[in-house]
Tab-separated table of C-alpha atoms and ligand atoms in Angstrom:
chain	number	residue	atom	x	y	z
A	1	MET	CA	25.855	46.123	31.041
A	2	PRO	CA	23.054	45.883	29.035
A	3	VAL	CA	23.786	48.184	26.000
A	4	PRO	CA	19.320	48.958	24.892
A	5	LEU	CA	18.334	49.585	29.001
A	6	GLN	CA	21.050	52.119	28.760
A	7	THR	CA	20.010	54.244	25.818
A	8	ALA	CA	16.110	53.763	27.399
A	9	LEU	CA	17.335	55.229	30.834
A	10	LEU	CA	20.076	58.438	29.037
A	11	GLU	CA	16.747	59.144	27.247
A	12	LEU	CA	14.874	58.769	30.254
A	13	PHE	CA	17.268	61.074	32.215
A	14	GLY	CA	17.116	63.111	29.390
A	15	SER	CA	13.475	63.993	29.465
A	16	ALA	CA	12.854	64.042	32.750
A	17	PHE	CA	15.508	66.528	33.248
A	18	GLY	CA	17.074	67.969	30.452
A	19	ASP	CA	20.644	68.795	29.925
A	20	PRO	CA	23.445	68.178	31.151
A	21	ALA	CA	23.471	64.450	30.712
A	22	PRO	CA	24.441	61.845	34.204
A	23	GLY	CA	28.446	61.538	34.216
A	24	GLU	CA	27.872	58.351	34.327
A	25	VAL	CA	25.305	55.431	34.405
A	26	CYS	CA	26.275	52.405	36.831
A	27	PHE	CA	25.251	49.319	37.043
A	28	ALA	CA	23.984	46.697	39.766
A	29	PRO	CA	23.189	42.695	38.788
A	30	GLY	CA	19.934	40.768	40.424
A	31	ARG	CA	21.448	37.531	41.858
A	32	VAL	CA	20.358	34.379	42.247
A	33	ASN	CA	22.048	32.164	45.163
A	34	LEU	CA	23.321	28.519	44.250
A	35	ILE	CA	23.092	27.272	47.952
A	36	GLY	CA	23.316	28.371	51.111
A	37	ALA	CA	19.346	29.093	52.096
A	38	HIS	CA	17.583	31.142	54.836
A	39	VAL	CA	21.657	31.092	56.148
A	40	ASP	CA	22.420	34.831	55.986
A	41	TYR	CA	20.602	35.912	58.859
A	42	ASN	CA	21.789	33.014	60.557
A	43	GLU	CA	25.462	34.454	59.595
A	44	GLY	CA	26.384	31.175	57.504
A	45	PRO	CA	28.401	31.222	54.269
A	46	VAL	CA	26.282	31.584	51.029
A	47	VAL	CA	27.393	31.197	46.660
A	48	PRO	CA	25.463	34.218	45.432
A	49	ILE	CA	25.859	34.040	41.921
A	50	ALA	CA	25.172	37.614	39.225
A	51	LEU	CA	22.783	37.397	36.785
A	52	ASP	CA	23.206	38.905	33.343
A	53	ARG	CA	20.232	41.207	34.258
A	54	GLY	CA	19.994	44.501	36.340
A	55	THR	CA	19.098	48.510	37.026
A	56	LEU	CA	20.693	51.147	35.602
A	57	ALA	CA	21.243	54.582	37.752
A	58	ALA	CA	21.734	57.562	36.883
A	59	ALA	CA	22.226	60.752	38.938
A	60	ARG	CA	23.114	64.238	38.599
A	61	PRO	CA	23.558	66.568	41.211
A	62	GLY	CA	20.986	69.398	41.709
A	63	GLN	CA	21.063	73.421	42.595
A	64	ASP	CA	17.925	73.525	44.912
A	65	GLY	CA	18.269	70.460	47.645
A	66	ARG	CA	15.511	68.355	46.301
A	67	ILE	CA	15.870	64.708	44.693
A	68	ARG	CA	14.328	64.066	42.192
A	69	LEU	CA	13.552	60.554	40.759
A	70	VAL	CA	11.825	59.120	38.057
A	71	SER	CA	11.323	55.027	36.929
A	72	ARG	CA	11.314	53.566	33.229
A	73	ASP	CA	8.516	51.573	34.942
A	74	ARG	CA	6.770	54.494	36.700
A	75	PRO	CA	5.034	57.130	35.143
A	76	GLU	CA	5.214	60.144	37.473
A	77	ARG	CA	8.505	61.842	38.393
A	78	ILE	CA	8.701	61.773	42.072
A	79	GLU	CA	9.828	64.552	43.864
A	80	PHE	CA	11.196	65.363	47.488
A	81	ASP	CA	12.312	67.641	50.047
A	82	LEU	CA	15.074	65.597	52.183
A	83	GLU	CA	15.519	68.365	54.942
A	84	ALA	CA	11.582	69.303	54.766
A	85	SER	CA	10.769	65.616	55.382
A	86	ALA	CA	13.708	64.232	56.834
A	87	ASP	CA	11.307	61.286	58.603
A	88	ALA	CA	8.360	61.580	56.649
A	89	PRO	CA	7.228	57.702	55.987
A	90	LEU	CA	8.668	55.752	52.578
A	91	GLU	CA	6.322	54.411	50.079
A	92	GLY	CA	6.521	53.006	46.961
A	93	TRP	CA	9.546	52.665	44.633
A	94	SER	CA	10.894	55.860	45.821
A	95	ALA	CA	11.509	54.208	49.547
A	96	TYR	CA	14.901	52.787	48.322
A	97	PRO	CA	16.624	56.042	46.962
A	98	ILE	CA	15.047	58.360	49.372
A	99	GLY	CA	16.104	55.228	52.051
A	100	LEU	CA	19.233	55.350	50.973
A	101	CYS	CA	20.008	58.603	50.797
A	102	ARG	CA	19.332	58.765	54.146
A	103	ALA	CA	21.377	56.252	54.897
A	104	PHE	CA	24.714	57.871	52.954
A	105	ARG	CA	23.620	60.915	55.289
A	106	ARG	CA	23.674	59.188	58.412
A	107	ALA	CA	26.894	57.571	57.821
A	108	GLY	CA	27.941	61.211	57.204
A	109	HIS	CA	28.263	61.641	53.610
A	110	ALA	CA	27.346	64.712	52.414
A	111	LEU	CA	24.700	64.280	49.985
A	112	GLY	CA	22.729	67.597	48.087
A	113	GLY	CA	19.610	67.328	46.318
A	114	PHE	CA	20.106	64.821	42.858
A	115	ASP	CA	18.627	64.275	40.303
A	116	LEU	CA	18.098	60.899	39.495
A	117	ALA	CA	16.716	57.826	37.068
A	118	VAL	CA	16.512	54.625	36.977
A	119	ALA	CA	15.729	51.812	34.801
A	120	GLY	CA	16.057	47.854	35.218
A	121	ASP	CA	15.229	44.431	33.500
A	122	LEU	CA	14.440	42.163	36.677
A	123	ASP	CA	11.499	40.730	37.042
A	124	ILE	CA	10.474	42.477	40.993
A	125	GLY	CA	9.176	39.883	43.045
A	126	ALA	CA	10.586	37.140	41.900
A	127	GLY	CA	13.405	36.647	44.485
A	128	LEU	CA	16.033	37.686	41.934
A	129	SER	CA	16.978	40.481	44.307
A	130	SER	CA	14.911	43.533	41.853
A	131	SER	CA	15.845	45.794	45.789
A	132	ALA	CA	19.255	44.884	46.401
A	133	SER	CA	19.641	45.525	42.733
A	134	LEU	CA	18.016	48.663	42.877
A	135	LEU	CA	19.543	49.550	45.811
A	136	VAL	CA	23.308	49.240	44.994
A	137	ALA	CA	22.691	50.754	41.337
A	138	CYS	CA	21.351	53.851	42.656
A	139	ALA	CA	24.464	53.291	45.394
A	140	ARG	CA	27.057	53.938	42.503
A	141	ALA	CA	25.024	56.839	40.567
A	142	LEU	CA	25.562	58.670	44.259
A	143	ARG	CA	28.780	57.452	45.048
A	144	ALA	CA	29.627	59.212	41.316
A	145	ALA	CA	27.530	62.160	41.009
A	146	PHE	CA	28.559	63.678	44.385
A	147	GLY	CA	32.442	61.717	44.029
A	148	LEU	CA	32.217	59.741	47.159
A	149	GLU	CA	35.208	57.558	47.877
A	150	LEU	CA	33.987	54.778	49.000
A	151	SER	CA	34.437	50.973	47.969
A	152	ASP	CA	31.158	48.967	46.765
A	153	GLU	CA	31.479	46.968	50.189
A	154	GLN	CA	30.555	49.809	51.586
A	155	LEU	CA	27.733	50.654	49.113
A	156	ALA	CA	26.364	47.390	50.346
A	157	LEU	CA	26.174	47.968	53.713
A	158	LEU	CA	25.163	51.518	53.217
A	159	ALA	CA	22.540	49.615	50.772
A	160	PHE	CA	21.833	46.943	53.342
A	161	ALA	CA	20.912	50.001	56.258
A	162	ALA	CA	18.884	51.120	53.951
A	163	GLU	CA	17.051	48.573	52.959
A	164	THR	CA	16.530	47.576	56.836
A	165	GLU	CA	16.586	50.836	58.794
A	166	HIS	CA	15.028	53.142	56.512
A	167	VAL	CA	12.337	51.173	54.271
A	168	GLY	CA	11.591	48.614	57.287
A	169	VAL	CA	12.392	45.025	55.421
A	170	SER	CA	14.292	43.027	57.002
A	171	CYS	CA	16.273	40.901	54.906
A	172	GLY	CA	20.060	39.357	54.951
A	173	ILE	CA	22.581	41.003	54.071
A	174	MET	CA	23.400	38.372	51.049
A	175	ASP	CA	21.646	40.382	48.354
A	176	PRO	CA	23.588	43.759	48.989
A	177	MET	CA	26.972	42.041	49.158
A	178	ALA	CA	25.851	39.947	46.028
A	179	SER	CA	25.171	42.451	43.813
A	180	ALA	CA	28.413	44.969	44.933
A	181	LEU	CA	30.438	41.968	44.627
A	182	ALA	CA	30.198	39.385	42.313
A	183	ARG	CA	32.204	39.593	39.542
A	184	PRO	CA	30.905	38.162	35.872
A	185	GLY	CA	31.834	34.094	35.387
A	186	HIS	CA	32.291	33.647	39.394
A	187	ALA	CA	29.867	33.079	41.949
A	188	LEU	CA	30.751	34.529	45.163
A	189	TYR	CA	31.682	32.971	48.857
A	190	LEU	CA	30.717	35.429	51.144
A	191	ASP	CA	30.710	34.168	54.986
A	192	CYS	CA	27.587	36.544	56.569
A	193	ARG	CA	29.540	36.418	59.694
A	194	ASP	CA	33.066	38.415	58.871
A	195	ARG	CA	31.821	39.034	56.077
A	196	SER	CA	34.939	37.699	54.276
A	197	TYR	CA	34.036	36.876	50.988
A	198	GLU	CA	36.321	35.277	47.785
A	199	HIS	CA	35.669	34.920	43.998
A	200	LEU	CA	34.619	31.225	42.933
A	201	PRO	CA	35.870	30.652	39.434
A	202	PHE	CA	32.241	29.109	38.266
A	203	PRO	CA	32.507	27.265	34.602
A	204	ARG	CA	30.177	28.651	32.284
A	205	GLU	CA	31.410	26.575	29.407
A	206	GLN	CA	30.433	23.818	30.910
A	207	VAL	CA	27.616	24.276	33.266
A	208	SER	CA	24.303	26.618	32.767
A	209	VAL	CA	22.547	28.468	35.560
A	210	ILE	CA	19.132	28.645	34.850
A	211	LEU	CA	16.255	29.976	36.120
A	212	VAL	CA	12.577	29.299	35.718
A	213	ASP	CA	10.186	31.820	37.795
A	214	SER	CA	7.331	29.680	39.124
A	215	ARG	CA	4.091	33.176	37.906
A	216	THR	CA	3.264	32.419	41.476
A	217	ARG	CA	4.500	35.761	43.943
A	218	ARG	CA	5.570	35.886	47.575
A	219	ASP	CA	5.852	39.436	49.773
A	220	LEU	CA	9.538	38.965	50.930
A	221	ALA	CA	8.111	41.512	53.793
A	222	SER	CA	5.323	38.780	54.728
A	223	SER	CA	4.535	37.541	58.055
A	224	ARG	CA	6.428	34.462	57.360
A	225	PHE	CA	9.869	34.989	56.508
A	226	ASN	CA	9.455	37.248	59.729
A	227	GLU	CA	8.387	34.007	61.413
A	228	ARG	CA	11.430	31.797	60.025
A	229	VAL	CA	14.140	34.709	61.670
A	230	ALA	CA	12.117	34.417	65.206
A	231	GLU	CA	12.448	30.436	64.989
A	232	CYS	CA	16.419	30.732	63.941
A	233	ALA	CA	16.062	33.451	67.017
A	234	GLU	CA	14.006	30.929	69.483
A	235	ALA	CA	16.573	27.864	68.367
A	236	VAL	CA	19.400	30.131	69.142
A	237	ALA	CA	18.083	31.901	72.483
A	238	GLU	CA	17.068	27.758	73.704
A	239	LEU	CA	20.265	26.256	72.326
A	240	SER	CA	22.273	29.091	74.055
A	241	ARG	CA	21.488	27.592	77.413
A	242	VAL	CA	23.274	24.300	77.180
A	243	ARG	CA	26.534	25.606	74.710
A	244	PRO	CA	26.756	29.910	76.335
A	245	GLU	CA	28.679	30.438	73.220
A	246	ILE	CA	26.515	30.128	70.358
A	247	ARG	CA	25.583	33.621	69.341
A	248	ALA	CA	23.549	32.295	65.936
A	249	LEU	CA	23.131	29.279	64.096
A	250	ARG	CA	26.113	29.075	62.528
A	251	ASP	CA	27.910	28.514	65.909
A	252	VAL	CA	25.537	25.205	66.509
A	253	HIS	CA	26.531	21.269	65.393
A	254	ILE	CA	23.930	18.343	64.916
A	255	ALA	CA	24.956	17.265	67.830
A	256	ASP	CA	23.534	20.761	69.927
A	257	LEU	CA	20.339	19.402	68.186
A	258	GLU	CA	20.235	16.705	69.604
A	259	ARG	CA	21.328	17.147	72.371
A	260	SER	CA	18.373	19.894	73.192
A	261	GLY	CA	16.232	18.194	70.282
A	262	ALA	CA	13.617	17.946	73.370
A	263	ALA	CA	13.791	21.351	74.504
A	264	LEU	CA	13.136	22.855	71.577
A	265	ARG	CA	9.342	22.876	69.835
A	266	PRO	CA	9.046	20.572	66.624
A	267	GLU	CA	8.995	23.178	64.183
A	268	VAL	CA	12.242	25.214	65.612
A	269	GLU	CA	13.536	22.664	65.781
A	270	ARG	CA	13.720	21.387	62.057
A	271	ARG	CA	14.518	24.800	60.790
A	272	ALA	CA	17.220	24.905	62.673
A	273	ARG	CA	18.571	21.445	61.361
A	274	HIS	CA	17.859	22.917	57.766
A	275	VAL	CA	20.196	25.506	58.810
A	276	VAL	CA	23.290	23.679	60.354
A	277	GLU	CA	23.127	21.041	57.650
A	278	GLU	CA	22.472	23.377	54.921
A	279	ILE	CA	26.099	25.434	55.776
A	280	GLY	CA	27.894	21.785	55.660
A	281	ARG	CA	26.451	21.258	52.131
A	282	VAL	CA	28.035	25.146	51.330
A	283	HIS	CA	31.049	23.645	52.554
A	284	ARG	CA	30.252	20.663	50.296
A	285	PHE	CA	29.522	22.597	47.358
A	286	ARG	CA	32.614	24.795	47.547
A	287	GLU	CA	34.963	21.931	47.335
A	288	ALA	CA	32.968	20.014	44.628
A	289	LEU	CA	33.232	22.936	42.584
A	290	ALA	CA	36.861	23.889	43.100
A	291	ALA	CA	37.480	20.006	41.929
A	292	GLY	CA	35.974	20.563	38.592
A	293	ASP	CA	33.076	18.113	40.212
A	294	HIS	CA	30.323	19.640	39.148
A	295	VAL	CA	27.534	15.943	39.601
A	296	THR	CA	28.130	16.788	43.285
A	297	CYS	CA	27.433	20.386	43.615
A	298	GLY	CA	23.859	19.511	41.377
A	299	ALA	CA	23.179	16.860	44.009
A	300	LEU	CA	23.908	19.598	47.024
A	301	VAL	CA	21.621	22.231	45.186
A	302	SER	CA	18.783	19.685	44.876
A	303	ALA	CA	18.881	18.285	48.551
A	304	SER	CA	19.121	21.974	49.833
A	305	HIS	CA	15.729	22.003	47.741
A	306	ALA	CA	14.456	18.691	49.957
A	307	SER	CA	15.260	20.420	52.956
A	308	LEU	CA	13.840	23.946	52.345
A	309	ARG	CA	10.693	21.253	51.692
A	310	ASP	CA	10.783	19.314	54.493
A	311	LEU	CA	12.233	21.353	57.177
A	312	TYR	CA	12.429	25.125	56.611
A	313	GLU	CA	9.005	24.971	55.189
A	314	THR	CA	8.966	27.855	52.992
A	315	SER	CA	8.633	25.384	49.061
A	316	THR	CA	5.310	25.300	47.432
A	317	SER	CA	3.673	22.586	45.565
A	318	ALA	CA	4.582	24.649	42.050
A	319	LEU	CA	8.089	25.007	43.128
A	320	ASP	CA	8.638	21.416	44.060
A	321	PHE	CA	6.827	20.334	40.461
A	322	LEU	CA	9.609	22.685	38.863
A	323	VAL	CA	12.126	20.768	40.877
A	324	LYS	CA	11.003	17.094	40.125
A	325	GLU	CA	10.445	17.905	36.568
A	326	ILE	CA	13.854	20.046	35.404
A	327	CYS	CA	15.573	16.900	37.304
A	328	ASN	CA	14.291	14.328	35.344
A	329	VAL	CA	15.691	16.177	31.919
A	330	PRO	CA	18.540	14.305	30.538
A	331	GLY	CA	21.640	16.739	31.813
A	332	ALA	CA	20.180	18.726	34.563
A	333	LEU	CA	22.349	18.587	37.750
A	334	GLY	CA	20.329	20.199	40.097
A	335	ALA	CA	17.762	22.563	41.079
A	336	ARG	CA	16.248	24.581	43.676
A	337	LEU	CA	13.500	27.619	45.057
A	338	THR	CA	15.664	30.597	45.476
A	339	GLY	CA	15.023	33.312	47.227
A	340	ALA	CA	12.650	33.162	49.954
A	341	GLY	CA	10.481	31.131	48.386
A	342	TRP	CA	6.422	30.740	48.805
A	343	GLY	CA	7.106	31.474	45.503
A	344	GLY	CA	9.117	32.852	42.636
A	345	CYS	CA	12.193	31.111	41.006
A	346	VAL	CA	13.781	27.667	41.490
A	347	VAL	CA	17.391	27.450	39.856
A	348	ALA	CA	18.772	24.882	37.657
A	349	LEU	CA	22.463	23.776	37.102
A	350	LEU	CA	22.872	22.145	33.993
A	351	GLU	CA	25.345	20.700	32.081
A	352	ARG	CA	26.074	23.384	29.346
A	353	GLY	CA	24.159	22.401	26.452
A	354	ALA	CA	21.077	20.734	27.846
A	355	GLU	CA	19.521	24.657	28.513
A	356	GLN	CA	16.790	24.423	25.609
A	357	ARG	CA	15.809	20.676	25.899
A	358	VAL	CA	14.968	21.361	29.887
A	359	GLN	CA	12.561	23.914	28.858
A	360	ASP	CA	11.004	22.092	25.798
A	361	ALA	CA	10.137	18.886	28.455
A	362	VAL	CA	9.407	20.822	31.466
A	363	ALA	CA	7.478	24.350	30.367
A	364	PRO	CA	4.151	22.319	28.431
A	365	ARG	CA	3.867	20.374	31.987
A	366	TYR	CA	3.626	22.909	34.346
A	367	LEU	CA	0.822	24.784	32.112
A	368	GLN	CA	-0.424	21.219	31.731
A	369	VAL	CA	-0.722	20.529	35.201
A	370	PHE	CA	-0.531	24.925	36.823
A	371	GLY	CA	-2.363	26.511	34.216
A	372	GLN	CA	0.086	28.646	33.645
A	373	GLN	CA	3.375	29.412	31.948
A	374	ALA	CA	6.391	29.528	33.897
A	375	ARG	CA	9.228	31.988	32.588
A	376	PHE	CA	12.196	30.511	31.757
A	377	HIS	CA	15.577	32.567	31.715
A	378	LEU	CA	18.251	30.939	29.726
A	379	PRO	CA	21.779	32.155	29.658
A	380	ARG	CA	22.646	35.236	27.156
A	381	GLN	CA	24.814	34.863	25.202
A	382	GLU	CA	26.525	38.121	25.978
A	383	THR	CA	28.450	38.896	28.860
A	384	THR	CA	27.771	41.726	31.341
A	385	SER	CA	30.401	43.958	32.666
B	1	GLA	C1	15.495	36.713	51.152
B	1	GLA	C2	16.893	37.918	51.979
B	1	GLA	C3	17.551	37.060	51.814
B	1	GLA	C4	17.938	35.477	52.037
B	1	GLA	C5	17.052	34.668	51.330
B	1	GLA	C6	16.979	33.360	51.653
B	1	GLA	O1	15.928	37.037	49.599
B	1	GLA	O2	16.556	38.647	51.421
B	1	GLA	O3	18.268	38.139	52.317
B	1	GLA	O4	17.767	35.209	53.469
B	1	GLA	O5	15.350	35.361	51.812
B	1	GLA	O6	17.907	32.777	51.670
C-alpha cells in the first residue's frame, strides 16, 4: 500500500469527518490485462496483473443513516440519504460508492449510513480500471466498517453488480475480479465463464511490465464498446443456429466461422475471429509463462495487438505507433493496447533492465509525431501489499 497516500487519506478523513479515525485503511489496485482482450464478456479466459497503483478507502459507520463521501481529488463533500433517495439517479464519482451500497443492500447485507474517504493514484480514463479499483477499495472499507463476512470474490461480484446495474456501465467481470483477487508477483488467470482462477507466478526479476499512456482518452460507456458487445452477441445468435450448444464466443471454433462465414456480416466475422484466436493466444501465453519462454509470451502480446488493430478495430494511430516504436527497442518482448481501446495505454513486456532504454527511445519520437508527451509508468522498486 503506497504510504504517502495512506497518510493523505487519513488526513482527509480527519478533516472531513473528525474523530474517531476509521478502523482500517483498505487498498485495491488497478489492473492491466496482459492478454485476453475483449474476451471477458465472451466468457473466455484473461490474464490480468495488478498494478502497484490503485485506490485507498476508509469508512466508519455513521449515526444518522446518511452517507458522507469525500475524495482527495474532488473538493466537495457529498451527502446522501440512502433511504430517502433509494432510487435517485446517480452521477459523478459518488455513483460508485452509492451504487455499491445499493448492491450490498440488494444482496441482503445490512448497511447503515457511513462516512467514507477515498484517495487514489491511478490515472482516470487510461484503461487501468480506476473504477473497479475504487469500487473494490470501497467494498473492502465497508466490509471492515460493518464487520461483514464476505470473501474478496464476493466483494468483486458486488462491485460488478454496482457498476453494471447501478452505475449503468456495461463492463466485464475481469476488472473487479482482478482488482480484488490479483496478488503481487503473480498474474491472475481468470476463467470468465465459471469464474475459477489461478495465480500464475510472474518472473518480475526477468520481465518488466511497463505502461505507456498515449494521453488520448476514450469513454468506456461510449457507444463503441457497447457496439462491440452487440456484434459479439450477433455472432453468437447466428452461429448457434448451426450449433445450438454455442452460448458465447468462448464456444466457437475457427471451423464454425469458416463454415458460417458467409452468414455473418463481414465486421461481425472479424470480431468473432479476434475473440476465438485471442482465446487460443491466452492458452499459449499461459503455457509459455509456465515454461519461462518469455519471448513467446511477448510475441503473443504483440499478436494480440495486431488482431485488435485489424480485426477488432479498437486501436488508434497513436497506440499503433507506440506499440511499433516500443517493439523496435532491443529488450522489448512485445506490446499491445490495453483496456477497451480507442486511446488510453499500451502495455509492454520487456526484458528486465530495458525500461529506461525504451522510454528514452520512444518518448521523443512520440512527442515529435503526435505533439504530446506520452506518460511512462515504469515498475516501482518497492513492493505493494
Ligand atoms: C474494458 C472493460 C473490460 C474488458 C476490456 C477489454 O476495460 O472494462 O471488462 O472488456 O475493456 O478487454
